[in-house]
């Protein structure tokens, strides 16, 4: 070996995370650029993949007319309320199932059995109970969000270090204190992964929900464009939904970083 | 508060293979205001016993009872765990405040008391740090502050000073001794460092190897308050040697002779 | 390509109105033309157009929706060539059902519709069109009625039956079923107000250009139409006259649609005996869709409709 | 206080989990019983909710004729292949994103943006690229499974105790060894939660996938029953789907217990 | 293998508040086959330094270099962490096998060698247990076996015996001493128990309080092999007192005087 010897390099350096936003913007731009290129190349019929610029143009039209904002507002309201209800109940049930083996024994099979029931099939029942208006739409979104949040919260709770629960018990916590002060924070990373999944599902389901008796909404925009085979409008609707998804997951990320400050 | 351990034993199940008999039958009492130290070889069931007394583990046989006046505004027991079990999502101060919150101490008092205890264990300036940002010894001191802060009737400590350097350890022993003498709480104290057991305790219980049973209970008749100079007194050294002998008599390191 | 040994792929829905296609397959008419035909079953009109554009099928047989016209205007290479079902006087295919509650509150005539909701499957669907045209005939502006997409016929029936919506369209035999079970009331049959080319056969551009293949296909198809018409649709003084092969036709339809023969018999839709398209109605449809903002560009009817192929096939077949 | 004193009770006893299967069976039975009761009560028309027994009867018919098995086989094949592809790629990408901050910076925004794109809207594009046959169906299911698995795997990896990674590095593991031997096992609980979500999504999407041009499959059964207004068949199809869901999540649970033996 | 630590220091960032200067500038070398013990008050940067030498933490200044012949079939360093860091999903034996797998040792040999090392630390019969089923001291011994099993050029141990009772600790000291003398590997050994440092080491490096800098390097000239009776020799006691003095001279427990 050389006189210099071997200098020790930091093998664990990659554990330190330094976020670089520019990269993400770059990839998204590259994908959008590719889309434009493919759309213009003529490889695929513009009927399926019109170039990005054309999609933006058609989007600009309905933006200028203000139509977009009423769609956005309607959907945001449905997504927001559905998400709030579904995520709230999901966290509650998930934590309960993770915490109490009895509750889990009783209810988990039911959850596993009802989870794969297609939401489209449940809609008629929901309409029967809740009417054709907003309530059934919010309920469908809520149902969709409920499952990933509940399943992740349950797994998160089951994953909590029992030693920490013991520490809390020894410091005088009751069951409820343990749940609130140990189990919830300890399973937050997993609950947040569930919430992120829930956001995506809420956005997906807004399309299902607006299949029935909707007169506005991004989902309505997408569905009616799909039915009418107006591809540019359809793609603009999808872009709106993606944009909403990005925005909501950014928002969740911020909340997460606020609530989980103990990891770097 | 008087604590009575009656015929307690513990066997752990093991899915593949036989049970582990961790602890044989043990009987003893911790009198009100008594400081009992527990020594014994690694794996003889000390932590197991402590967890049972804390009500965090069900014994296989026997039971633990508390006698005595109800404790106003303070919990029956508090534990310093061998594995510390600090809450990673709480700052050092937040960890110490935990028990105070559960006791319903007013918000302002919680903060003041938490900071007082942290200063006592030498952690001022680290209140806002999270556990993963502390050194091993600092984590241990944070865990000690957390348990002391709730002022329990019975303090259960599982090798609380094992990660401290000699100097800090001596300082902490003196501090603990002072606190004990001032508040007259009961203490059950696990240590593998016999001089510490003798220095701190009113009684030293020596366990055999796994499954641990009581080999001997030794009353330590040294004057209080205990101060550093006690360590050169002949009676102190006598106790040391006697307990050393008892521990050695146990045989091989992790090999219990049973009973 | 559709020529040679390769089968002609036909995208079709499992509906009674596809009966001529099913008959032509079952009776071997395609085979007699030397065509091997492969049916590709789709769930709705939209994927038929998508499959046509993706060259997954060569022939489509489904409803004429705004979506199809949009696709044609957007460059889908296909021609509408033949009839595949009409709303026709005297034949009851589609009705407007009123919920019991609304009916009891006096919603009984078309003039009562303004301000109420009318359930359709989708925006731009044939139901949407029928509603628009019926209203137009009665001088009611379309904006005064709340068109409510419900996604599918099952949802439409459920919504009416549970009084969740005032009115919705329904197809036979379920109009009769609903009336019989007191799940709602029928306001009118669409055919009382409208003659309408509701569905068609369309060929992909390449098949349409391969005249020989196209004519073979249409000849076999028209023979299917005739069998269907002669056995199922004949009327004398408004009374049904069933042909000798009626049961056989019912069995064929039942085989492909999964519906029970007696239910099918209650909801037979009208197909032209010779598969002739109501060409001028296509123009009317395009106009209406365009006026109501459901078509962005108006496709040129002359370019998307081709009636000459059927005429040629008919002249070859004889009466 | 009494002479007896206070006997110490085990406060942490609830941490020990003893599974009791009978409870779950009971709840499911109760729910099914309620269904039967409501169906028979006449509160709702049997057109929406025919009693359970009637549904089972209609199920028995198509079971006897063997039709059910061809549907099940077709759907299972689609679900199986879609799940395998989606889950495989999901774990790969999720672990990569969780492990490398660079990759995460570059790709995570794209994932967040594409996740909420409704699968129904992507189908036409998939058909165009992959044809109307099995490939596009498998692809839709794969896409649906991909996201929850990837998102959970990413969160799981980010949640791994860095100390354990350091231990592995110090014992001579390279990056790949760390991934395989530390990060994978440590994030298994979270990956399994993702897989469970994926199973549910696969079952949901099989209905979407079989919406276009399918001639068999449970989704086809459900959709054609809806078209034909055969509520009993529709509900039987949904029950089949639920049954499949229960079976698959039971299967996953077994695999999970095999792979995660270190928690009780 | 010779290890050179040159001008190494470390400051940790803290999001809210000032940096923590954990370690001042330190320079020293560990010669081939040398046993170096590191003592110093809690929080003075010992674990930090050890992590830097292990290549698991980037120093703020300075660097660490290794000199010497390449190590055939064994890793440069192995670490016994203060927090143990046993893999919870591997049995005790699986943990010990880990490093052997990474070295490419044949499957059969891995098993045999893992069991040998486990027997050496007194854990036979617990091969199939998972870490959470072990006592504190047993976990520590498992972590020691894991590090020893890979036979590294430089062994880094962070308070490896802190959770052991006195008897087991003495046994383990003797065992470690024997292994060291038989294999002539280099060792960097952190302990807060000065008798242990003197008993085991060729050189004791005494650090000041935080930020830790080197107060003194003390060469321990005691004969090898080291045996228990060495502890009564006057030279041994002299070393003890000298190092005690150096450590005490540091001042208050956690309060560094800087440098
Ligand atoms: N959760 C558990 N499951 C199975 N066995 C266990 C469990 N916890 C402890 N044991 C076993 O019980 C015995 C006693 O463990 P315990 O932790 O009480 O020992 P200890 O006296 O505290 O030892 P040490 O001084 O090393 O901490 C050990 O043999 C250990 O393997
Ligand atoms: N990850 C970290 N982030 C921030 N500060 C840290 C981190 N790790 C350690 N520190 C700080 O660095 C200082 C030295 O810590 P280190 O663990 O090296 O001490 P030590 O000498 O090993 O102490 P002990 O004997 O108590 O284990 C402490 O003040 C601690 O708070
Ligand atoms: Mg212990
Ligand atoms: Mg340390």
mmCIF file of N, CA and C and ligand atoms in Angstrom, chain B residues 46-48 82 158-159 190, chain E residues 135-137, ligand 3:
data_model
loop_
_atom_site.group_PDB
_atom_site.id
_atom_site.type_symbol
_atom_site.label_atom_id
_atom_site.label_comp_id
_atom_site.label_asym_id
_atom_site.label_seq_id
_atom_site.Cartn_x
_atom_site.Cartn_y
_atom_site.Cartn_z
ATOM 1 N N UNK B 46 -33.205 -10.277 36.578
ATOM 2 C CA UNK B 46 -33.371 -9.024 37.325
ATOM 3 C C UNK B 46 -34.354 -8.097 36.627
ATOM 4 N N UNK B 47 -34.129 -7.891 35.335
ATOM 5 C CA UNK B 47 -35.031 -6.993 34.597
ATOM 6 C C UNK B 47 -36.435 -7.566 34.565
ATOM 7 N N UNK B 48 -36.511 -8.866 34.456
ATOM 8 C CA UNK B 48 -37.811 -9.535 34.465
ATOM 9 C C UNK B 48 -38.559 -9.216 35.754
ATOM 10 N N UNK B 82 -33.661 -0.547 31.435
ATOM 11 C CA UNK B 82 -32.307 -0.858 30.990
ATOM 12 C C UNK B 82 -32.090 -0.369 29.555
ATOM 13 N N UNK B 158 -33.144 0.205 36.549
ATOM 14 C CA UNK B 158 -32.469 -0.965 35.990
ATOM 15 C C UNK B 158 -31.126 -0.546 35.408
ATOM 16 N N UNK B 159 -30.079 -0.736 36.189
ATOM 17 C CA UNK B 159 -28.733 -0.349 35.773
ATOM 18 C C UNK B 159 -28.708 1.068 35.210
ATOM 19 N N UNK B 190 -31.381 -2.051 40.395
ATOM 20 C CA UNK B 190 -30.580 -3.137 39.833
ATOM 21 C C UNK B 190 -29.231 -2.586 39.429
ATOM 22 N N UNK E 135 -31.690 -10.770 27.679
ATOM 23 C CA UNK E 135 -31.463 -9.759 28.701
ATOM 24 C C UNK E 135 -30.457 -8.751 28.170
ATOM 25 N N UNK E 136 -30.353 -7.616 28.881
ATOM 26 C CA UNK E 136 -29.442 -6.564 28.434
ATOM 27 C C UNK E 136 -28.023 -7.064 28.233
ATOM 28 N N UNK E 137 -27.532 -7.785 29.212
ATOM 29 C CA UNK E 137 -26.160 -8.259 29.120
ATOM 30 C C UNK E 137 -25.978 -9.279 28.009
HETATM 31 MG MG1 LIG F 3 -31.489 -6.726 32.621
#
